[in-house]
Amino acid sequence: MTDSSSAGSPKPQLDESVPHSARVWNYWLGGKDFYPSDRAVGDQVMAMFPDITRLARADRAFLGRAVGFLAGEAGIRQYLDVGTGLPTANNTHQVAQSIAPESRVVYVDNDPLVLVHARALLTSTPEGKCDYLDADLRDTGKILEAAASTLDFSQPVALMLLGIMGQVPDSDHPEEIIRQLLEPMPSGSYLALSDGVNTSETFTEAVRHYNENSANTYHPRSPEQIIGFFDEFIPASLGTGRSLGSRAMGNRVAT
Ligand SMILES: C[S@@+](CC[C@H](N)C(=O)[O-])C[C@H]1O[C@@H](n2cnc3c(N)ncnc32)[C@H](O)[C@@H]1O
């Protein structure tokens, strides 16, 4: 296990009385790693936007499909999964290594409880490798430096950003974060991204309630805004970011 947290970043402490996104997410996914405060705000959001549990499960199903595609058709053997979440079924390394046992995965999260559970994630196949970094998404230099001891950046890598870009406000320049994380990755690398979007007033209202009662804040954006974060990397054959955005479904954009 590697701890690459930076002294300069806000460091969340394990405070059971304040809801945290990893634990509320775990509650919506039907897991058991949450405290009463997480369940309380999770229930309030569910009352306002009942589809939230369906969306959380759809996001995990997307992870499974995306990694299945990356490990299979795309032949990817290295993954940088930022905003890992608490261990649940079908984590990135399990899906990847079920197809290619030699796959190497670096998980990154800044939640202290995820760190506590990280050992459960580190059950790599003998042929592959898993590492876990306790780091903030915004510490891109630290993440890349630490990840380089597990990942070979001369070979393609899949950057996984599932349910995490909405955790940073515009003032933290999410487009710069994505650009910096992709920067050392060679041609043939992939970006898998999913996030909440602001196309439903009910969802946006529920998020506002969550933000007022949680340690983290979430910032749903329009599909066009999210795709604009990595527009420059979209191959011309896939069309423009705007046309990809218009394919976003419901309250999630996934690409
Ligand atoms: C909604 S969960 C998504 C988990 C998983 N990627 C999935 O799709 O099921 C968001 C995760 O991002 C983590 N997270 C939030 N802000 C972060 C930050 N600034 N740096 C690193 N991780 C962060 C949370 O602790 C949580 O585990």
PDB file of N, CA, C and O in Angstrom, residues 179-247:
ATOM      1  N   ARG A 179      -6.556  16.609 -18.096  1.00  0.00           N
ATOM      2  CA  ARG A 179      -5.449  16.784 -19.051  1.00  0.00           C
ATOM      3  C   ARG A 179      -4.130  16.325 -18.422  1.00  0.00           C
ATOM      4  O   ARG A 179      -3.342  15.605 -19.044  1.00  0.00           O
ATOM      5  N   GLN A 180      -3.909  16.693 -17.162  1.00  0.00           N
ATOM      6  CA  GLN A 180      -2.648  16.313 -16.503  1.00  0.00           C
ATOM      7  C   GLN A 180      -2.556  14.800 -16.281  1.00  0.00           C
ATOM      8  O   GLN A 180      -1.486  14.220 -16.438  1.00  0.00           O
ATOM      9  N   LEU A 181      -3.688  14.171 -15.937  1.00  0.00           N
ATOM     10  CA  LEU A 181      -3.642  12.723 -15.711  1.00  0.00           C
ATOM     11  C   LEU A 181      -3.411  11.962 -17.017  1.00  0.00           C
ATOM     12  O   LEU A 181      -2.753  10.922 -17.043  1.00  0.00           O
ATOM     13  N   LEU A 182      -3.961  12.493 -18.118  1.00  0.00           N
ATOM     14  CA  LEU A 182      -3.789  11.810 -19.410  1.00  0.00           C
ATOM     15  C   LEU A 182      -2.432  12.101 -20.044  1.00  0.00           C
ATOM     16  O   LEU A 182      -1.982  11.342 -20.909  1.00  0.00           O
ATOM     17  N   GLU A 183      -1.794  13.161 -19.587  1.00  0.00           N
ATOM     18  CA  GLU A 183      -0.581  13.667 -20.250  1.00  0.00           C
ATOM     19  C   GLU A 183       0.496  12.607 -20.479  1.00  0.00           C
ATOM     20  O   GLU A 183       1.003  12.472 -21.590  1.00  0.00           O
ATOM     21  N   PRO A 184       0.867  11.801 -19.464  1.00  0.00           N
ATOM     22  CA  PRO A 184       1.946  10.825 -19.701  1.00  0.00           C
ATOM     23  C   PRO A 184       1.479   9.548 -20.405  1.00  0.00           C
ATOM     24  O   PRO A 184       2.308   8.675 -20.678  1.00  0.00           O
ATOM     25  N   MET A 185       0.189   9.443 -20.682  1.00  0.00           N
ATOM     26  CA  MET A 185      -0.320   8.173 -21.230  1.00  0.00           C
ATOM     27  C   MET A 185      -0.135   8.155 -22.740  1.00  0.00           C
ATOM     28  O   MET A 185      -0.499   9.112 -23.429  1.00  0.00           O
ATOM     29  N   PRO A 186       0.419   7.081 -23.270  1.00  0.00           N
ATOM     30  CA  PRO A 186       0.731   7.065 -24.697  1.00  0.00           C
ATOM     31  C   PRO A 186      -0.505   6.825 -25.567  1.00  0.00           C
ATOM     32  O   PRO A 186      -1.578   6.481 -25.049  1.00  0.00           O
ATOM     33  N   SER A 187      -0.315   6.991 -26.851  1.00  0.00           N
ATOM     34  CA  SER A 187      -1.358   6.691 -27.827  1.00  0.00           C
ATOM     35  C   SER A 187      -1.864   5.265 -27.596  1.00  0.00           C
ATOM     36  O   SER A 187      -1.065   4.375 -27.269  1.00  0.00           O
ATOM     37  N   GLY A 188      -3.177   5.064 -27.740  1.00  0.00           N
ATOM     38  CA  GLY A 188      -3.744   3.748 -27.473  1.00  0.00           C
ATOM     39  C   GLY A 188      -4.316   3.651 -26.069  1.00  0.00           C
ATOM     40  O   GLY A 188      -4.905   2.628 -25.705  1.00  0.00           O
ATOM     41  N   SER A 189      -4.135   4.718 -25.268  1.00  0.00           N
ATOM     42  CA  SER A 189      -4.707   4.741 -23.924  1.00  0.00           C
ATOM     43  C   SER A 189      -6.194   5.103 -24.005  1.00  0.00           C
ATOM     44  O   SER A 189      -6.666   5.605 -25.029  1.00  0.00           O
ATOM     45  N   TYR A 190      -6.914   4.866 -22.909  1.00  0.00           N
ATOM     46  CA  TYR A 190      -8.365   5.120 -22.886  1.00  0.00           C
ATOM     47  C   TYR A 190      -8.740   5.936 -21.651  1.00  0.00           C
ATOM     48  O   TYR A 190      -8.057   5.875 -20.626  1.00  0.00           O
ATOM     49  N   LEU A 191      -9.863   6.663 -21.788  1.00  0.00           N
ATOM     50  CA  LEU A 191     -10.485   7.334 -20.651  1.00  0.00           C
ATOM     51  C   LEU A 191     -11.888   6.761 -20.477  1.00  0.00           C
ATOM     52  O   LEU A 191     -12.662   6.743 -21.441  1.00  0.00           O
ATOM     53  N   ALA A 192     -12.200   6.259 -19.293  1.00  0.00           N
ATOM     54  CA  ALA A 192     -13.574   5.832 -18.974  1.00  0.00           C
ATOM     55  C   ALA A 192     -14.100   6.804 -17.931  1.00  0.00           C
ATOM     56  O   ALA A 192     -13.483   6.967 -16.871  1.00  0.00           O
ATOM     57  N   LEU A 193     -15.195   7.481 -18.236  1.00  0.00           N
ATOM     58  CA  LEU A 193     -15.705   8.523 -17.332  1.00  0.00           C
ATOM     59  C   LEU A 193     -17.224   8.412 -17.231  1.00  0.00           C
ATOM     60  O   LEU A 193     -17.904   8.217 -18.244  1.00  0.00           O
ATOM     61  N   SER A 194     -17.738   8.524 -16.025  1.00  0.00           N
ATOM     62  CA  SER A 194     -19.186   8.667 -15.861  1.00  0.00           C
ATOM     63  C   SER A 194     -19.426   9.688 -14.763  1.00  0.00           C
ATOM     64  O   SER A 194     -18.592   9.834 -13.860  1.00  0.00           O
ATOM     65  N   ASP A 195     -20.529  10.402 -14.838  1.00  0.00           N
ATOM     66  CA  ASP A 195     -20.811  11.408 -13.816  1.00  0.00           C
ATOM     67  C   ASP A 195     -22.279  11.793 -13.831  1.00  0.00           C
ATOM     68  O   ASP A 195     -22.974  11.575 -14.831  1.00  0.00           O
ATOM     69  N   GLY A 196     -22.721  12.395 -12.735  1.00  0.00           N
ATOM     70  CA  GLY A 196     -24.085  12.888 -12.668  1.00  0.00           C
ATOM     71  C   GLY A 196     -24.225  14.156 -13.502  1.00  0.00           C
ATOM     72  O   GLY A 196     -23.277  14.948 -13.566  1.00  0.00           O
ATOM     73  N   VAL A 197     -25.383  14.330 -14.128  1.00  0.00           N
ATOM     74  CA  VAL A 197     -25.612  15.545 -14.916  1.00  0.00           C
ATOM     75  C   VAL A 197     -26.785  16.340 -14.329  1.00  0.00           C
ATOM     76  O   VAL A 197     -27.559  15.824 -13.523  1.00  0.00           O
ATOM     77  N   ASN A 198     -26.878  17.598 -14.771  1.00  0.00           N
ATOM     78  CA  ASN A 198     -27.828  18.512 -14.124  1.00  0.00           C
ATOM     79  C   ASN A 198     -29.113  18.706 -14.930  1.00  0.00           C
ATOM     80  O   ASN A 198     -29.737  19.753 -14.848  1.00  0.00           O
ATOM     81  N   THR A 199     -29.486  17.683 -15.698  1.00  0.00           N
ATOM     82  CA  THR A 199     -30.637  17.851 -16.590  1.00  0.00           C
ATOM     83  C   THR A 199     -31.978  17.619 -15.892  1.00  0.00           C
ATOM     84  O   THR A 199     -33.022  17.822 -16.497  1.00  0.00           O
ATOM     85  N   SER A 200     -31.963  17.170 -14.631  1.00  0.00           N
ATOM     86  CA  SER A 200     -33.217  16.973 -13.896  1.00  0.00           C
ATOM     87  C   SER A 200     -33.237  17.900 -12.685  1.00  0.00           C
ATOM     88  O   SER A 200     -32.318  17.877 -11.861  1.00  0.00           O
ATOM     89  N   GLU A 201     -34.284  18.702 -12.587  1.00  0.00           N
ATOM     90  CA  GLU A 201     -34.400  19.632 -11.461  1.00  0.00           C
ATOM     91  C   GLU A 201     -34.507  18.853 -10.139  1.00  0.00           C
ATOM     92  O   GLU A 201     -33.948  19.257  -9.120  1.00  0.00           O
ATOM     93  N   THR A 202     -35.195  17.690 -10.164  1.00  0.00           N
ATOM     94  CA  THR A 202     -35.352  16.886  -8.944  1.00  0.00           C
ATOM     95  C   THR A 202     -33.996  16.394  -8.460  1.00  0.00           C
ATOM     96  O   THR A 202     -33.689  16.427  -7.261  1.00  0.00           O
ATOM     97  N   PHE A 203     -33.185  15.921  -9.405  1.00  0.00           N
ATOM     98  CA  PHE A 203     -31.852  15.432  -9.046  1.00  0.00           C
ATOM     99  C   PHE A 203     -31.006  16.576  -8.489  1.00  0.00           C
ATOM    100  O   PHE A 203     -30.350  16.449  -7.456  1.00  0.00           O
ATOM    101  N   THR A 204     -31.039  17.717  -9.181  1.00  0.00           N
ATOM    102  CA  THR A 204     -30.228  18.867  -8.756  1.00  0.00           C
ATOM    103  C   THR A 204     -30.641  19.318  -7.358  1.00  0.00           C
ATOM    104  O   THR A 204     -29.800  19.671  -6.524  1.00  0.00           O
ATOM    105  N   GLU A 205     -31.934  19.284  -7.092  1.00  0.00           N
ATOM    106  CA  GLU A 205     -32.461  19.661  -5.763  1.00  0.00           C
ATOM    107  C   GLU A 205     -31.964  18.676  -4.695  1.00  0.00           C
ATOM    108  O   GLU A 205     -31.527  19.081  -3.609  1.00  0.00           O
ATOM    109  N   ALA A 206     -31.984  17.370  -5.020  1.00  0.00           N
ATOM    110  CA  ALA A 206     -31.513  16.352  -4.070  1.00  0.00           C
ATOM    111  C   ALA A 206     -30.015  16.536  -3.805  1.00  0.00           C
ATOM    112  O   ALA A 206     -29.560  16.397  -2.669  1.00  0.00           O
ATOM    113  N   VAL A 207     -29.260  16.879  -4.834  1.00  0.00           N
ATOM    114  CA  VAL A 207     -27.813  17.107  -4.671  1.00  0.00           C
ATOM    115  C   VAL A 207     -27.579  18.324  -3.778  1.00  0.00           C
ATOM    116  O   VAL A 207     -26.685  18.331  -2.924  1.00  0.00           O
ATOM    117  N   ARG A 208     -28.410  19.353  -3.949  1.00  0.00           N
ATOM    118  CA  ARG A 208     -28.276  20.553  -3.113  1.00  0.00           C
ATOM    119  C   ARG A 208     -28.455  20.168  -1.641  1.00  0.00           C
ATOM    120  O   ARG A 208     -27.682  20.574  -0.778  1.00  0.00           O
ATOM    121  N   HIS A 209     -29.437  19.320  -1.371  1.00  0.00           N
ATOM    122  CA  HIS A 209     -29.671  18.861   0.006  1.00  0.00           C
ATOM    123  C   HIS A 209     -28.456  18.074   0.503  1.00  0.00           C
ATOM    124  O   HIS A 209     -27.984  18.274   1.630  1.00  0.00           O
ATOM    125  N   TYR A 210     -27.932  17.173  -0.350  1.00  0.00           N
ATOM    126  CA  TYR A 210     -26.741  16.382   0.016  1.00  0.00           C
ATOM    127  C   TYR A 210     -25.573  17.316   0.354  1.00  0.00           C
ATOM    128  O   TYR A 210     -24.886  17.132   1.367  1.00  0.00           O
ATOM    129  N   ASN A 211     -25.378  18.322  -0.485  1.00  0.00           N
ATOM    130  CA  ASN A 211     -24.234  19.230  -0.283  1.00  0.00           C
ATOM    131  C   ASN A 211     -24.320  19.994   1.038  1.00  0.00           C
ATOM    132  O   ASN A 211     -23.304  20.293   1.658  1.00  0.00           O
ATOM    133  N   GLU A 212     -25.554  20.297   1.432  1.00  0.00           N
ATOM    134  CA  GLU A 212     -25.725  21.049   2.685  1.00  0.00           C
ATOM    135  C   GLU A 212     -25.496  20.179   3.917  1.00  0.00           C
ATOM    136  O   GLU A 212     -25.348  20.680   5.028  1.00  0.00           O
ATOM    137  N   ASN A 213     -25.453  18.849   3.728  1.00  0.00           N
ATOM    138  CA  ASN A 213     -25.402  17.948   4.883  1.00  0.00           C
ATOM    139  C   ASN A 213     -24.224  16.977   4.857  1.00  0.00           C
ATOM    140  O   ASN A 213     -24.214  16.017   5.612  1.00  0.00           O
ATOM    141  N   SER A 214     -23.256  17.200   3.981  1.00  0.00           N
ATOM    142  CA  SER A 214     -22.164  16.232   3.834  1.00  0.00           C
ATOM    143  C   SER A 214     -20.807  16.910   3.889  1.00  0.00           C
ATOM    144  O   SER A 214     -20.684  18.124   3.711  1.00  0.00           O
ATOM    145  N   ALA A 215     -19.776  16.072   4.101  1.00  0.00           N
ATOM    146  CA  ALA A 215     -18.404  16.580   4.138  1.00  0.00           C
ATOM    147  C   ALA A 215     -17.958  16.998   2.738  1.00  0.00           C
ATOM    148  O   ALA A 215     -17.182  17.940   2.582  1.00  0.00           O
ATOM    149  N   ASN A 216     -18.418  16.281   1.713  1.00  0.00           N
ATOM    150  CA  ASN A 216     -18.034  16.599   0.335  1.00  0.00           C
ATOM    151  C   ASN A 216     -19.201  17.293  -0.362  1.00  0.00           C
ATOM    152  O   ASN A 216     -20.353  17.106   0.020  1.00  0.00           O
ATOM    153  N   THR A 217     -18.890  18.051  -1.380  1.00  0.00           N
ATOM    154  CA  THR A 217     -19.970  18.605  -2.194  1.00  0.00           C
ATOM    155  C   THR A 217     -19.883  17.979  -3.588  1.00  0.00           C
ATOM    156  O   THR A 217     -18.812  17.594  -4.033  1.00  0.00           O
ATOM    157  N   TYR A 218     -21.037  17.881  -4.243  1.00  0.00           N
ATOM    158  CA  TYR A 218     -21.099  17.288  -5.586  1.00  0.00           C
ATOM    159  C   TYR A 218     -21.606  18.360  -6.546  1.00  0.00           C
ATOM    160  O   TYR A 218     -22.452  19.178  -6.183  1.00  0.00           O
ATOM    161  N   HIS A 219     -21.082  18.354  -7.763  1.00  0.00           N
ATOM    162  CA  HIS A 219     -21.364  19.425  -8.722  1.00  0.00           C
ATOM    163  C   HIS A 219     -21.809  18.836 -10.059  1.00  0.00           C
ATOM    164  O   HIS A 219     -20.990  18.671 -10.958  1.00  0.00           O
ATOM    165  N   PRO A 220     -23.111  18.507 -10.176  1.00  0.00           N
ATOM    166  CA  PRO A 220     -23.559  17.964 -11.451  1.00  0.00           C
ATOM    167  C   PRO A 220     -23.486  19.025 -12.548  1.00  0.00           C
ATOM    168  O   PRO A 220     -23.778  20.203 -12.290  1.00  0.00           O
ATOM    169  N   ARG A 221     -23.065  18.621 -13.739  1.00  0.00           N
ATOM    170  CA  ARG A 221     -22.902  19.567 -14.853  1.00  0.00           C
ATOM    171  C   ARG A 221     -23.707  19.084 -16.051  1.00  0.00           C
ATOM    172  O   ARG A 221     -24.216  17.960 -16.054  1.00  0.00           O
ATOM    173  N   SER A 222     -23.760  19.908 -17.077  1.00  0.00           N
ATOM    174  CA  SER A 222     -24.453  19.474 -18.295  1.00  0.00           C
ATOM    175  C   SER A 222     -23.560  18.456 -19.013  1.00  0.00           C
ATOM    176  O   SER A 222     -22.326  18.482 -18.862  1.00  0.00           O
ATOM    177  N   PRO A 223     -24.149  17.547 -19.801  1.00  0.00           N
ATOM    178  CA  PRO A 223     -23.324  16.592 -20.560  1.00  0.00           C
ATOM    179  C   PRO A 223     -22.293  17.314 -21.415  1.00  0.00           C
ATOM    180  O   PRO A 223     -21.144  16.869 -21.520  1.00  0.00           O
ATOM    181  N   GLU A 224     -22.676  18.467 -22.004  1.00  0.00           N
ATOM    182  CA  GLU A 224     -21.736  19.205 -22.864  1.00  0.00           C
ATOM    183  C   GLU A 224     -20.542  19.716 -22.070  1.00  0.00           C
ATOM    184  O   GLU A 224     -19.407  19.675 -22.535  1.00  0.00           O
ATOM    185  N   GLN A 225     -20.813  20.209 -20.850  1.00  0.00           N
ATOM    186  CA  GLN A 225     -19.708  20.699 -19.996  1.00  0.00           C
ATOM    187  C   GLN A 225     -18.735  19.572 -19.674  1.00  0.00           C
ATOM    188  O   GLN A 225     -17.512  19.737 -19.744  1.00  0.00           O
ATOM    189  N   ILE A 226     -19.291  18.410 -19.314  1.00  0.00           N
ATOM    190  CA  ILE A 226     -18.431  17.279 -18.922  1.00  0.00           C
ATOM    191  C   ILE A 226     -17.603  16.826 -20.117  1.00  0.00           C
ATOM    192  O   ILE A 226     -16.387  16.621 -20.010  1.00  0.00           O
ATOM    193  N   ILE A 227     -18.238  16.695 -21.246  1.00  0.00           N
ATOM    194  CA  ILE A 227     -17.503  16.217 -22.428  1.00  0.00           C
ATOM    195  C   ILE A 227     -16.482  17.259 -22.871  1.00  0.00           C
ATOM    196  O   ILE A 227     -15.401  16.919 -23.364  1.00  0.00           O
ATOM    197  N   GLY A 228     -16.784  18.537 -22.612  1.00  0.00           N
ATOM    198  CA  GLY A 228     -15.823  19.600 -22.920  1.00  0.00           C
ATOM    199  C   GLY A 228     -14.507  19.438 -22.154  1.00  0.00           C
ATOM    200  O   GLY A 228     -13.469  19.951 -22.575  1.00  0.00           O
ATOM    201  N   PHE A 229     -14.517  18.700 -21.030  1.00  0.00           N
ATOM    202  CA  PHE A 229     -13.292  18.490 -20.246  1.00  0.00           C
ATOM    203  C   PHE A 229     -12.259  17.669 -21.012  1.00  0.00           C
ATOM    204  O   PHE A 229     -11.072  17.721 -20.710  1.00  0.00           O
ATOM    205  N   PHE A 230     -12.755  16.838 -21.965  1.00  0.00           N
ATOM    206  CA  PHE A 230     -11.783  15.971 -22.662  1.00  0.00           C
ATOM    207  C   PHE A 230     -12.031  15.938 -24.167  1.00  0.00           C
ATOM    208  O   PHE A 230     -11.587  15.038 -24.864  1.00  0.00           O
ATOM    209  N   ASP A 231     -12.743  16.964 -24.646  1.00  0.00           N
ATOM    210  CA  ASP A 231     -13.084  17.099 -26.061  1.00  0.00           C
ATOM    211  C   ASP A 231     -11.872  16.898 -26.966  1.00  0.00           C
ATOM    212  O   ASP A 231     -11.956  16.245 -27.996  1.00  0.00           O
ATOM    213  N   GLU A 232     -10.739  17.478 -26.523  1.00  0.00           N
ATOM    214  CA  GLU A 232      -9.545  17.470 -27.383  1.00  0.00           C
ATOM    215  C   GLU A 232      -9.008  16.062 -27.605  1.00  0.00           C
ATOM    216  O   GLU A 232      -8.239  15.826 -28.528  1.00  0.00           O
ATOM    217  N   PHE A 233      -9.424  15.110 -26.749  1.00  0.00           N
ATOM    218  CA  PHE A 233      -8.908  13.744 -26.881  1.00  0.00           C
ATOM    219  C   PHE A 233      -9.861  12.836 -27.665  1.00  0.00           C
ATOM    220  O   PHE A 233      -9.565  11.663 -27.861  1.00  0.00           O
ATOM    221  N   ILE A 234     -11.048  13.365 -28.055  1.00  0.00           N
ATOM    222  CA  ILE A 234     -12.018  12.510 -28.742  1.00  0.00           C
ATOM    223  C   ILE A 234     -11.606  12.375 -30.208  1.00  0.00           C
ATOM    224  O   ILE A 234     -11.484  13.379 -30.912  1.00  0.00           O
ATOM    225  N   PRO A 235     -11.381  11.136 -30.689  1.00  0.00           N
ATOM    226  CA  PRO A 235     -11.003  10.962 -32.085  1.00  0.00           C
ATOM    227  C   PRO A 235     -12.103  11.499 -33.008  1.00  0.00           C
ATOM    228  O   PRO A 235     -13.293  11.371 -32.693  1.00  0.00           O
ATOM    229  N   ALA A 236     -11.708  12.119 -34.127  1.00  0.00           N
ATOM    230  CA  ALA A 236     -12.670  12.719 -35.052  1.00  0.00           C
ATOM    231  C   ALA A 236     -13.712  11.691 -35.493  1.00  0.00           C
ATOM    232  O   ALA A 236     -14.885  12.012 -35.683  1.00  0.00           O
ATOM    233  N   SER A 237     -13.315  10.410 -35.572  1.00  0.00           N
ATOM    234  CA  SER A 237     -14.234   9.372 -36.051  1.00  0.00           C
ATOM    235  C   SER A 237     -15.428   9.178 -35.111  1.00  0.00           C
ATOM    236  O   SER A 237     -16.465   8.665 -35.501  1.00  0.00           O
ATOM    237  N   LEU A 238     -15.292   9.614 -33.847  1.00  0.00           N
ATOM    238  CA  LEU A 238     -16.397   9.457 -32.892  1.00  0.00           C
ATOM    239  C   LEU A 238     -17.346  10.657 -32.900  1.00  0.00           C
ATOM    240  O   LEU A 238     -18.346  10.660 -32.202  1.00  0.00           O
ATOM    241  N   GLY A 239     -17.022  11.695 -33.653  1.00  0.00           N
ATOM    242  CA  GLY A 239     -17.875  12.878 -33.674  1.00  0.00           C
ATOM    243  C   GLY A 239     -17.437  13.866 -32.614  1.00  0.00           C
ATOM    244  O   GLY A 239     -16.485  13.631 -31.874  1.00  0.00           O
ATOM    245  N   THR A 240     -18.161  14.970 -32.522  1.00  0.00           N
ATOM    246  CA  THR A 240     -17.773  16.032 -31.595  1.00  0.00           C
ATOM    247  C   THR A 240     -18.268  15.728 -30.198  1.00  0.00           C
ATOM    248  O   THR A 240     -19.144  14.892 -29.994  1.00  0.00           O
ATOM    249  N   GLY A 241     -17.704  16.424 -29.248  1.00  0.00           N
ATOM    250  CA  GLY A 241     -18.158  16.280 -27.875  1.00  0.00           C
ATOM    251  C   GLY A 241     -19.641  16.568 -27.755  1.00  0.00           C
ATOM    252  O   GLY A 241     -20.355  15.911 -27.019  1.00  0.00           O
ATOM    253  N   ARG A 242     -20.116  17.552 -28.506  1.00  0.00           N
ATOM    254  CA  ARG A 242     -21.523  17.930 -28.405  1.00  0.00           C
ATOM    255  C   ARG A 242     -22.419  16.748 -28.818  1.00  0.00           C
ATOM    256  O   ARG A 242     -23.398  16.439 -28.176  1.00  0.00           O
ATOM    257  N   SER A 243     -22.030  16.035 -29.902  1.00  0.00           N
ATOM    258  CA  SER A 243     -22.897  14.936 -30.320  1.00  0.00           C
ATOM    259  C   SER A 243     -22.787  13.770 -29.347  1.00  0.00           C
ATOM    260  O   SER A 243     -23.743  13.062 -29.097  1.00  0.00           O
ATOM    261  N   LEU A 244     -21.597  13.568 -28.752  1.00  0.00           N
ATOM    262  CA  LEU A 244     -21.490  12.529 -27.716  1.00  0.00           C
ATOM    263  C   LEU A 244     -22.367  12.895 -26.533  1.00  0.00           C
ATOM    264  O   LEU A 244     -23.052  12.061 -25.972  1.00  0.00           O
ATOM    265  N   GLY A 245     -22.337  14.188 -26.148  1.00  0.00           N
ATOM    266  CA  GLY A 245     -23.102  14.655 -25.004  1.00  0.00           C
ATOM    267  C   GLY A 245     -24.587  14.443 -25.204  1.00  0.00           C
ATOM    268  O   GLY A 245     -25.286  14.061 -24.278  1.00  0.00           O
ATOM    269  N   SER A 246     -25.038  14.634 -26.407  1.00  0.00           N
ATOM    270  CA  SER A 246     -26.468  14.504 -26.636  1.00  0.00           C
ATOM    271  C   SER A 246     -26.909  13.047 -26.509  1.00  0.00           C
ATOM    272  O   SER A 246     -28.074  12.757 -26.417  1.00  0.00           O
ATOM    273  N   ARG A 247     -25.944  12.135 -26.461  1.00  0.00           N
ATOM    274  CA  ARG A 247     -26.286  10.738 -26.260  1.00  0.00           C
ATOM    275  C   ARG A 247     -26.337  10.373 -24.771  1.00  0.00           C
ATOM    276  O   ARG A 247     -26.594   9.236 -24.426  1.00  0.00           O
TER     277      ARG A 247
END
